[in-house]
Amino acid sequence: MAGVSADVRSLEDLTRDAMAGAMAAVLPPELAGADPLVRRSDHADFQANAALSLAKKLGAKPRELAESIATALREQTAGRYGVELAGPGFLNLTVTDDAVWAQVAARLAADRLGVGTPQLGRRTVVEYSSPNIAKEMHVGHLRSTIIGDVLARLLEHLGAEVFRQNHLGDWGTQFGMLIEYIDGHPDAKWRAGDLEDGDLGTVSALDGLYKLARAEFDANPEFADRARRRVVTLQAGDEATLAVWRELVAESEKAFQAMYGYLGVSLTSEHSAGESSYNRYLDEVAAEVERSGVGVISDGALCVFFDGITGADGNPVPLIVRKSDGGYGYAATDLAAIRYRVQDMKIIRLLYVVGAPQALHFRMVFDTARRLGWLPEDVEAVHVGFGSMLGPDGKPFKSRSGGTVRLVELLDEAVARARAEIETKPHTLEADELETVARQAGIGAVKYADLSTSRTKDYTFDPDRMVSFNGNTGVYLQYAHTRIRSILRKLPGGGADARSAGAPLGGEVKVRVDGPLTPSERALALLADQFAPTLAEVAETLEPHRLCGYLFSLAKAFTEFYEACPVLTAETDEIRDNRVALCQLTGATLAEGLRLLGIATPERM
């Protein structure tokens, strides 16, 4: 059926508006705009608690004021709510069955499940992933890559104009070392055309080449001197040196794109904006920092100092914009990026998805940019920090030999474990489909294990638990989705293709809005109605685990509903239609939520 416009307001928002109207009818004008303090409740659908605080301001008794508000609410909403007075002045509010079913019908009929676009027009940069050229992606890149990708997807879905920025480490002293080594070892194999294992192997070869170059740099002073001179040559624009540098960047980018494809993130080569992108601005940045008086020369370096930022020895810790040898580091590049993004791209929200240890760096960079006027007060700049992935021993996740774990190895292991878990269950998957589902489940499991933990905390990586069909895992959510699709396929017309991602199967949506609700139906319907508010909350808090927690609660509520309420064998056609509608809404919500998390939704498992 044709969809109508999005932005179906949630029952919680509608209840808040109804309470505001009732309060305005009984309160003096100066208090009529007070917050009704409507919250979800275990005792009813919602609870409104404003009467307690307002009664103190009026010198009235809370229960009497609450009763007056309740009377006005009943009159203004024509019985849409069951209202009970509780405790010293709480109002427990229960939405009528008719109103709940009407909300289910409205969300199913609307485009995008009724989710609006509260971020519309907000030009937002999300900087994430940011691996280093000529180095292989390892587990340390996982969190930035997938957290950033979720935020980019979600903000875009809510209407923001999102600019993904992959701030590649593609400039600096390591390139003088690498290029000098390549010149001295023309037979070194590091190009994709010279390798047998394709793009995913290219950056592994480059990583090995980097280690060889580093070893010679440390052991051979003559080579080290040549490498340093090669950096100057590169920065001066020598074409022969730049040609090798461009090839290093291109080979690495191929490998990164292969990894992003495997991981299922939305970054492409078009989003690459490496450090080299801002190289031409660095002299201007330094000159303005010095000319403005924000920065001062200290021991030959251009530094910015801050009140209250000192080291363990009590001495001030500076942000070094230009080194004493005239070179530039991350600080100058980050300042140049801010200036460009705000002044040229007209960005109003800057999100840097970078590990928590960089908190002080970003605090100093943001403070410097604001003092320079490059970061006006109406532009939001946020370091979206995150904790570390830990191994079973509670220490940073390492390989058995104690080295850094290659990201491709971790993903391969997750896919293998998912395949083994699926094979322990009865299934009818053909070999090719089994491989596809195993990959979707394994990659989804890794992502969900990471995203379902508060990003600010460390978390323990447990590959056995994360592929379980039970508990708070990505596989559990994927399996819940496949169960719903299985139910809907059994309906007349249920084999039809979905009209769009997450669209309900099962033919036309039919909802009888005057039908009664069982407790499990009500719980599921009210939870499904919280999808849009949950997305809006994640967009403001930048905490993807809130969406994960919501989807897990929704999947559990569906399991309880399905066990208590037969769908295909319901007592009457009307009851069956309403339960089918709940299945459609839940399945579509799970699919859309998982899509925003970057997790695939198999049709069968």
PDB file of C-alpha atoms in Angstrom, residues 78-329:
ATOM      1  CA  ALA A  78     -12.413  12.256  25.230  1.00  0.00           C
ATOM      2  CA  GLY A  79     -11.407   9.152  27.162  1.00  0.00           C
ATOM      3  CA  ARG A  80      -8.237   8.454  25.184  1.00  0.00           C
ATOM      4  CA  TYR A  81      -6.454   7.710  28.465  1.00  0.00           C
ATOM      5  CA  GLY A  82      -7.161   5.706  31.537  1.00  0.00           C
ATOM      6  CA  VAL A  83      -5.976   7.933  34.410  1.00  0.00           C
ATOM      7  CA  GLU A  84      -5.213   6.791  37.968  1.00  0.00           C
ATOM      8  CA  LEU A  85      -3.947   8.891  40.856  1.00  0.00           C
ATOM      9  CA  ALA A  86      -1.107   7.205  42.747  1.00  0.00           C
ATOM     10  CA  GLY A  87       1.075   8.014  45.726  1.00  0.00           C
ATOM     11  CA  PRO A  88       1.483  11.651  46.749  1.00  0.00           C
ATOM     12  CA  GLY A  89       0.438  12.982  43.341  1.00  0.00           C
ATOM     13  CA  PHE A  90       1.582  10.797  40.465  1.00  0.00           C
ATOM     14  CA  LEU A  91      -0.684  10.241  37.487  1.00  0.00           C
ATOM     15  CA  ASN A  92      -0.547   6.782  35.905  1.00  0.00           C
ATOM     16  CA  LEU A  93      -1.705   6.998  32.278  1.00  0.00           C
ATOM     17  CA  THR A  94      -2.863   4.071  30.144  1.00  0.00           C
ATOM     18  CA  VAL A  95      -3.497   4.659  26.453  1.00  0.00           C
ATOM     19  CA  THR A  96      -6.696   3.024  25.199  1.00  0.00           C
ATOM     20  CA  ASP A  97      -6.436  -0.115  23.075  1.00  0.00           C
ATOM     21  CA  ASP A  98      -7.967   1.735  20.127  1.00  0.00           C
ATOM     22  CA  ALA A  99      -5.260   4.416  20.271  1.00  0.00           C
ATOM     23  CA  VAL A 100      -2.472   1.836  20.423  1.00  0.00           C
ATOM     24  CA  TRP A 101      -3.784  -0.067  17.386  1.00  0.00           C
ATOM     25  CA  ALA A 102      -4.241   3.221  15.523  1.00  0.00           C
ATOM     26  CA  GLN A 103      -0.574   3.988  16.199  1.00  0.00           C
ATOM     27  CA  VAL A 104       0.491   0.589  14.840  1.00  0.00           C
ATOM     28  CA  ALA A 105      -1.554   1.227  11.688  1.00  0.00           C
ATOM     29  CA  ALA A 106      -0.110   4.726  11.286  1.00  0.00           C
ATOM     30  CA  ARG A 107       3.508   3.555  11.531  1.00  0.00           C
ATOM     31  CA  LEU A 108       2.955   0.744   9.032  1.00  0.00           C
ATOM     32  CA  ALA A 109       1.192   3.061   6.590  1.00  0.00           C
ATOM     33  CA  ALA A 110       3.854   5.779   6.769  1.00  0.00           C
ATOM     34  CA  ASP A 111       7.074   5.910   4.814  1.00  0.00           C
ATOM     35  CA  ARG A 112      10.156   5.086   6.909  1.00  0.00           C
ATOM     36  CA  LEU A 113       7.940   3.662   9.685  1.00  0.00           C
ATOM     37  CA  GLY A 114       6.961   7.199  10.580  1.00  0.00           C
ATOM     38  CA  VAL A 115      10.505   8.262  11.466  1.00  0.00           C
ATOM     39  CA  GLY A 116      10.951  11.963  10.822  1.00  0.00           C
ATOM     40  CA  THR A 117      14.019  14.050  10.011  1.00  0.00           C
ATOM     41  CA  PRO A 118      14.875  16.054  13.147  1.00  0.00           C
ATOM     42  CA  GLN A 119      18.482  16.503  11.924  1.00  0.00           C
ATOM     43  CA  LEU A 120      17.370  17.992   8.611  1.00  0.00           C
ATOM     44  CA  GLY A 121      19.930  20.318   7.078  1.00  0.00           C
ATOM     45  CA  ARG A 122      22.620  19.946   9.768  1.00  0.00           C
ATOM     46  CA  ARG A 123      25.882  19.820   7.797  1.00  0.00           C
ATOM     47  CA  THR A 124      27.901  17.289   9.740  1.00  0.00           C
ATOM     48  CA  VAL A 125      31.388  15.852   9.356  1.00  0.00           C
ATOM     49  CA  VAL A 126      31.981  12.394  10.807  1.00  0.00           C
ATOM     50  CA  GLU A 127      35.697  11.590  10.836  1.00  0.00           C
ATOM     51  CA  TYR A 128      36.334   7.905  11.424  1.00  0.00           C
ATOM     52  CA  SER A 129      38.434   4.810  10.671  1.00  0.00           C
ATOM     53  CA  SER A 130      41.598   6.729   9.607  1.00  0.00           C
ATOM     54  CA  PRO A 131      44.128   3.907   9.106  1.00  0.00           C
ATOM     55  CA  ASN A 132      47.713   4.663   8.138  1.00  0.00           C
ATOM     56  CA  ILE A 133      48.899   4.225   4.577  1.00  0.00           C
ATOM     57  CA  ALA A 134      51.262   1.236   4.143  1.00  0.00           C
ATOM     58  CA  LYS A 135      50.102  -0.301   7.406  1.00  0.00           C
ATOM     59  CA  GLU A 136      47.573  -3.083   7.745  1.00  0.00           C
ATOM     60  CA  MET A 137      44.262  -2.508   9.503  1.00  0.00           C
ATOM     61  CA  HIS A 138      44.244  -4.264  12.873  1.00  0.00           C
ATOM     62  CA  VAL A 139      41.732  -4.661  15.695  1.00  0.00           C
ATOM     63  CA  GLY A 140      42.609  -1.184  16.926  1.00  0.00           C
ATOM     64  CA  HIS A 141      40.842   0.243  13.867  1.00  0.00           C
ATOM     65  CA  LEU A 142      37.610  -1.677  14.445  1.00  0.00           C
ATOM     66  CA  ARG A 143      35.842   0.545  16.959  1.00  0.00           C
ATOM     67  CA  SER A 144      36.427   3.837  15.140  1.00  0.00           C
ATOM     68  CA  THR A 145      35.341   2.299  11.847  1.00  0.00           C
ATOM     69  CA  ILE A 146      32.048   0.788  12.979  1.00  0.00           C
ATOM     70  CA  ILE A 147      31.031   3.401  15.558  1.00  0.00           C
ATOM     71  CA  GLY A 148      31.667   6.158  13.042  1.00  0.00           C
ATOM     72  CA  ASP A 149      29.774   4.290  10.350  1.00  0.00           C
ATOM     73  CA  VAL A 150      26.694   3.879  12.570  1.00  0.00           C
ATOM     74  CA  LEU A 151      26.674   7.575  13.458  1.00  0.00           C
ATOM     75  CA  ALA A 152      27.036   8.554   9.793  1.00  0.00           C
ATOM     76  CA  ARG A 153      24.201   6.217   8.729  1.00  0.00           C
ATOM     77  CA  LEU A 154      21.894   7.255  11.539  1.00  0.00           C
ATOM     78  CA  LEU A 155      22.418  11.012  11.238  1.00  0.00           C
ATOM     79  CA  GLU A 156      21.927  10.768   7.491  1.00  0.00           C
ATOM     80  CA  HIS A 157      18.703   8.812   8.031  1.00  0.00           C
ATOM     81  CA  LEU A 158      17.427  11.577  10.319  1.00  0.00           C
ATOM     82  CA  GLY A 159      18.030  14.226   7.669  1.00  0.00           C
ATOM     83  CA  ALA A 160      21.532  15.522   8.362  1.00  0.00           C
ATOM     84  CA  GLU A 161      23.812  16.287   5.434  1.00  0.00           C
ATOM     85  CA  VAL A 162      26.663  13.974   6.400  1.00  0.00           C
ATOM     86  CA  PHE A 163      30.217  14.219   5.090  1.00  0.00           C
ATOM     87  CA  ARG A 164      32.162  11.061   5.869  1.00  0.00           C
ATOM     88  CA  GLN A 165      35.870  11.819   6.273  1.00  0.00           C
ATOM     89  CA  ASN A 166      38.515   9.093   6.337  1.00  0.00           C
ATOM     90  CA  HIS A 167      41.472  11.075   7.682  1.00  0.00           C
ATOM     91  CA  LEU A 168      44.143   8.692   6.381  1.00  0.00           C
ATOM     92  CA  GLY A 169      47.649   8.848   7.769  1.00  0.00           C
ATOM     93  CA  ASP A 170      49.222   9.501   4.364  1.00  0.00           C
ATOM     94  CA  TRP A 171      51.864  12.133   5.119  1.00  0.00           C
ATOM     95  CA  GLY A 172      54.850  12.282   7.375  1.00  0.00           C
ATOM     96  CA  THR A 173      58.297  10.953   8.194  1.00  0.00           C
ATOM     97  CA  GLN A 174      57.465   7.284   7.609  1.00  0.00           C
ATOM     98  CA  PHE A 175      57.126   7.940   3.896  1.00  0.00           C
ATOM     99  CA  GLY A 176      60.680   9.203   3.542  1.00  0.00           C
ATOM    100  CA  MET A 177      61.809   5.963   5.149  1.00  0.00           C
ATOM    101  CA  LEU A 178      59.567   3.790   2.953  1.00  0.00           C
ATOM    102  CA  ILE A 179      60.350   5.512  -0.332  1.00  0.00           C
ATOM    103  CA  GLU A 180      64.076   5.451   0.350  1.00  0.00           C
ATOM    104  CA  TYR A 181      63.903   1.737   1.135  1.00  0.00           C
ATOM    105  CA  ILE A 182      61.911   1.004  -2.051  1.00  0.00           C
ATOM    106  CA  ASP A 183      64.499   2.894  -4.108  1.00  0.00           C
ATOM    107  CA  GLY A 184      67.230   0.713  -2.646  1.00  0.00           C
ATOM    108  CA  HIS A 185      65.276  -2.529  -3.067  1.00  0.00           C
ATOM    109  CA  PRO A 186      63.656  -2.432  -6.523  1.00  0.00           C
ATOM    110  CA  ASP A 187      62.781  -6.152  -6.347  1.00  0.00           C
ATOM    111  CA  ALA A 188      60.593  -5.738  -3.234  1.00  0.00           C
ATOM    112  CA  LYS A 189      57.090  -7.074  -3.874  1.00  0.00           C
ATOM    113  CA  TRP A 190      54.349  -4.885  -2.492  1.00  0.00           C
ATOM    114  CA  ARG A 191      52.162  -3.990  -5.466  1.00  0.00           C
ATOM    115  CA  ALA A 192      48.913  -5.891  -5.979  1.00  0.00           C
ATOM    116  CA  GLY A 193      50.051  -7.027  -9.413  1.00  0.00           C
ATOM    117  CA  ASP A 194      53.089  -8.718  -7.885  1.00  0.00           C
ATOM    118  CA  LEU A 195      51.127 -10.658  -5.266  1.00  0.00           C
ATOM    119  CA  GLU A 196      49.074 -13.801  -5.496  1.00  0.00           C
ATOM    120  CA  ASP A 197      46.518 -13.207  -2.758  1.00  0.00           C
ATOM    121  CA  GLY A 198      44.894 -10.070  -4.143  1.00  0.00           C
ATOM    122  CA  ASP A 199      44.032  -6.740  -2.581  1.00  0.00           C
ATOM    123  CA  LEU A 200      43.668  -7.949   0.985  1.00  0.00           C
ATOM    124  CA  GLY A 201      47.294  -9.074   0.795  1.00  0.00           C
ATOM    125  CA  THR A 202      48.688  -5.837  -0.628  1.00  0.00           C
ATOM    126  CA  VAL A 203      48.729  -3.873   2.559  1.00  0.00           C
ATOM    127  CA  SER A 204      50.100  -6.890   4.426  1.00  0.00           C
ATOM    128  CA  ALA A 205      53.079  -6.780   2.070  1.00  0.00           C
ATOM    129  CA  LEU A 206      53.382  -3.031   2.600  1.00  0.00           C
ATOM    130  CA  ASP A 207      53.198  -3.550   6.347  1.00  0.00           C
ATOM    131  CA  GLY A 208      56.069  -6.014   6.085  1.00  0.00           C
ATOM    132  CA  LEU A 209      57.995  -3.587   3.912  1.00  0.00           C
ATOM    133  CA  TYR A 210      57.479  -0.862   6.513  1.00  0.00           C
ATOM    134  CA  LYS A 211      58.930  -3.099   9.243  1.00  0.00           C
ATOM    135  CA  LEU A 212      62.008  -3.828   7.108  1.00  0.00           C
ATOM    136  CA  ALA A 213      62.448  -0.121   6.396  1.00  0.00           C
ATOM    137  CA  ARG A 214      62.063   0.689  10.086  1.00  0.00           C
ATOM    138  CA  ALA A 215      64.662  -1.876  11.048  1.00  0.00           C
ATOM    139  CA  GLU A 216      67.179  -0.423   8.587  1.00  0.00           C
ATOM    140  CA  PHE A 217      66.321   3.117   9.750  1.00  0.00           C
ATOM    141  CA  ASP A 218      67.128   2.157  13.337  1.00  0.00           C
ATOM    142  CA  ALA A 219      70.287   0.213  12.473  1.00  0.00           C
ATOM    143  CA  ASN A 220      71.835   2.305   9.700  1.00  0.00           C
ATOM    144  CA  PRO A 221      72.504   6.006  10.442  1.00  0.00           C
ATOM    145  CA  GLU A 222      73.380   6.680   6.805  1.00  0.00           C
ATOM    146  CA  PHE A 223      70.031   5.277   5.659  1.00  0.00           C
ATOM    147  CA  ALA A 224      68.264   7.280   8.364  1.00  0.00           C
ATOM    148  CA  ASP A 225      69.849  10.495   7.107  1.00  0.00           C
ATOM    149  CA  ARG A 226      68.798   9.712   3.531  1.00  0.00           C
ATOM    150  CA  ALA A 227      65.255   8.947   4.710  1.00  0.00           C
ATOM    151  CA  ARG A 228      65.009  12.284   6.512  1.00  0.00           C
ATOM    152  CA  ARG A 229      66.232  14.108   3.427  1.00  0.00           C
ATOM    153  CA  ARG A 230      63.666  12.196   1.367  1.00  0.00           C
ATOM    154  CA  VAL A 231      60.892  13.582   3.620  1.00  0.00           C
ATOM    155  CA  VAL A 232      62.028  17.106   2.783  1.00  0.00           C
ATOM    156  CA  THR A 233      62.089  16.159  -0.894  1.00  0.00           C
ATOM    157  CA  LEU A 234      58.574  14.789  -0.665  1.00  0.00           C
ATOM    158  CA  GLN A 235      57.231  17.872   1.107  1.00  0.00           C
ATOM    159  CA  ALA A 236      58.971  20.083  -1.448  1.00  0.00           C
ATOM    160  CA  GLY A 237      56.984  18.402  -4.225  1.00  0.00           C
ATOM    161  CA  ASP A 238      59.674  16.399  -6.022  1.00  0.00           C
ATOM    162  CA  GLU A 239      57.739  14.619  -8.776  1.00  0.00           C
ATOM    163  CA  ALA A 240      59.697  11.338  -8.722  1.00  0.00           C
ATOM    164  CA  THR A 241      59.243  11.037  -4.966  1.00  0.00           C
ATOM    165  CA  LEU A 242      55.581  12.011  -5.213  1.00  0.00           C
ATOM    166  CA  ALA A 243      55.020   9.341  -7.871  1.00  0.00           C
ATOM    167  CA  VAL A 244      56.141   6.586  -5.489  1.00  0.00           C
ATOM    168  CA  TRP A 245      54.100   8.171  -2.675  1.00  0.00           C
ATOM    169  CA  ARG A 246      50.981   8.215  -4.862  1.00  0.00           C
ATOM    170  CA  GLU A 247      51.471   4.563  -5.687  1.00  0.00           C
ATOM    171  CA  LEU A 248      51.817   3.688  -1.992  1.00  0.00           C
ATOM    172  CA  VAL A 249      48.588   5.541  -1.260  1.00  0.00           C
ATOM    173  CA  ALA A 250      46.727   3.917  -4.154  1.00  0.00           C
ATOM    174  CA  GLU A 251      47.832   0.380  -3.242  1.00  0.00           C
ATOM    175  CA  SER A 252      46.847   0.906   0.401  1.00  0.00           C
ATOM    176  CA  GLU A 253      43.480   2.385  -0.563  1.00  0.00           C
ATOM    177  CA  LYS A 254      42.663  -0.740  -2.587  1.00  0.00           C
ATOM    178  CA  ALA A 255      43.283  -2.869   0.462  1.00  0.00           C
ATOM    179  CA  PHE A 256      41.280  -0.578   2.733  1.00  0.00           C
ATOM    180  CA  GLN A 257      38.318  -0.667   0.353  1.00  0.00           C
ATOM    181  CA  ALA A 258      38.448  -4.461   0.256  1.00  0.00           C
ATOM    182  CA  MET A 259      38.356  -4.480   4.053  1.00  0.00           C
ATOM    183  CA  TYR A 260      35.496  -1.981   4.210  1.00  0.00           C
ATOM    184  CA  GLY A 261      33.559  -4.153   1.780  1.00  0.00           C
ATOM    185  CA  TYR A 262      34.161  -7.239   3.910  1.00  0.00           C
ATOM    186  CA  LEU A 263      33.194  -5.366   7.061  1.00  0.00           C
ATOM    187  CA  GLY A 264      30.140  -3.831   5.416  1.00  0.00           C
ATOM    188  CA  VAL A 265      30.787  -0.174   6.177  1.00  0.00           C
ATOM    189  CA  SER A 266      29.796   2.731   3.947  1.00  0.00           C
ATOM    190  CA  LEU A 267      33.231   4.332   3.495  1.00  0.00           C
ATOM    191  CA  THR A 268      34.468   4.620  -0.089  1.00  0.00           C
ATOM    192  CA  SER A 269      37.546   6.127  -1.685  1.00  0.00           C
ATOM    193  CA  GLU A 270      35.504   9.304  -2.235  1.00  0.00           C
ATOM    194  CA  HIS A 271      35.522   9.839   1.524  1.00  0.00           C
ATOM    195  CA  SER A 272      39.312   9.755   1.825  1.00  0.00           C
ATOM    196  CA  ALA A 273      40.673  13.057   3.121  1.00  0.00           C
ATOM    197  CA  GLY A 274      44.160  12.244   4.340  1.00  0.00           C
ATOM    198  CA  GLU A 275      46.589  14.444   6.180  1.00  0.00           C
ATOM    199  CA  SER A 276      48.106  15.389   2.826  1.00  0.00           C
ATOM    200  CA  SER A 277      44.829  17.116   1.888  1.00  0.00           C
ATOM    201  CA  TYR A 278      45.690  19.929   4.282  1.00  0.00           C
ATOM    202  CA  ASN A 279      49.430  20.160   3.676  1.00  0.00           C
ATOM    203  CA  ARG A 280      49.067  23.281   1.531  1.00  0.00           C
ATOM    204  CA  TYR A 281      47.371  25.131   4.410  1.00  0.00           C
ATOM    205  CA  LEU A 282      49.895  24.400   7.172  1.00  0.00           C
ATOM    206  CA  ASP A 283      52.132  27.431   6.666  1.00  0.00           C
ATOM    207  CA  GLU A 284      49.051  29.684   6.680  1.00  0.00           C
ATOM    208  CA  VAL A 285      47.762  28.022   9.839  1.00  0.00           C
ATOM    209  CA  ALA A 286      51.062  28.482  11.657  1.00  0.00           C
ATOM    210  CA  ALA A 287      51.373  32.091  10.529  1.00  0.00           C
ATOM    211  CA  GLU A 288      47.894  32.927  11.791  1.00  0.00           C
ATOM    212  CA  VAL A 289      48.434  31.143  15.101  1.00  0.00           C
ATOM    213  CA  GLU A 290      51.603  33.140  15.662  1.00  0.00           C
ATOM    214  CA  ARG A 291      50.267  36.460  14.354  1.00  0.00           C
ATOM    215  CA  SER A 292      47.127  36.250  16.537  1.00  0.00           C
ATOM    216  CA  GLY A 293      49.148  35.816  19.714  1.00  0.00           C
ATOM    217  CA  VAL A 294      47.330  32.559  20.487  1.00  0.00           C
ATOM    218  CA  GLY A 295      50.614  30.723  19.901  1.00  0.00           C
ATOM    219  CA  VAL A 296      54.107  31.639  21.125  1.00  0.00           C
ATOM    220  CA  ILE A 297      57.613  30.452  20.273  1.00  0.00           C
ATOM    221  CA  SER A 298      58.993  28.169  22.972  1.00  0.00           C
ATOM    222  CA  ASP A 299      62.347  26.400  22.527  1.00  0.00           C
ATOM    223  CA  GLY A 300      62.094  27.095  18.812  1.00  0.00           C
ATOM    224  CA  ALA A 301      58.654  25.523  18.412  1.00  0.00           C
ATOM    225  CA  LEU A 302      55.332  27.297  17.866  1.00  0.00           C
ATOM    226  CA  CYS A 303      53.203  26.324  20.870  1.00  0.00           C
ATOM    227  CA  VAL A 304      49.801  27.058  22.357  1.00  0.00           C
ATOM    228  CA  PHE A 305      49.493  26.900  26.153  1.00  0.00           C
ATOM    229  CA  PHE A 306      46.352  26.426  28.246  1.00  0.00           C
ATOM    230  CA  ASP A 307      45.244  27.254  31.760  1.00  0.00           C
ATOM    231  CA  GLY A 308      45.090  24.162  33.927  1.00  0.00           C
ATOM    232  CA  ILE A 309      46.803  21.759  31.510  1.00  0.00           C
ATOM    233  CA  THR A 310      50.074  20.611  33.032  1.00  0.00           C
ATOM    234  CA  GLY A 311      52.160  17.461  33.017  1.00  0.00           C
ATOM    235  CA  ALA A 312      53.114  15.194  35.898  1.00  0.00           C
ATOM    236  CA  ASP A 313      56.047  17.496  36.632  1.00  0.00           C
ATOM    237  CA  GLY A 314      53.715  20.478  36.983  1.00  0.00           C
ATOM    238  CA  ASN A 315      54.990  22.184  33.834  1.00  0.00           C
ATOM    239  CA  PRO A 316      52.520  23.410  31.202  1.00  0.00           C
ATOM    240  CA  VAL A 317      51.761  20.969  28.394  1.00  0.00           C
ATOM    241  CA  PRO A 318      51.611  22.759  25.036  1.00  0.00           C
ATOM    242  CA  LEU A 319      49.923  22.000  21.757  1.00  0.00           C
ATOM    243  CA  ILE A 320      52.848  22.057  19.315  1.00  0.00           C
ATOM    244  CA  VAL A 321      51.647  23.599  16.057  1.00  0.00           C
ATOM    245  CA  ARG A 322      55.082  23.754  14.396  1.00  0.00           C
ATOM    246  CA  LYS A 323      58.087  21.784  15.562  1.00  0.00           C
ATOM    247  CA  SER A 324      61.451  23.389  16.247  1.00  0.00           C
ATOM    248  CA  ASP A 325      62.799  21.901  12.984  1.00  0.00           C
ATOM    249  CA  GLY A 326      59.997  23.560  11.024  1.00  0.00           C
ATOM    250  CA  GLY A 327      57.970  20.373  10.567  1.00  0.00           C
ATOM    251  CA  TYR A 328      54.290  19.895  11.311  1.00  0.00           C
ATOM    252  CA  GLY A 329      52.414  17.197  13.213  1.00  0.00           C
TER     253      GLY A 329
END
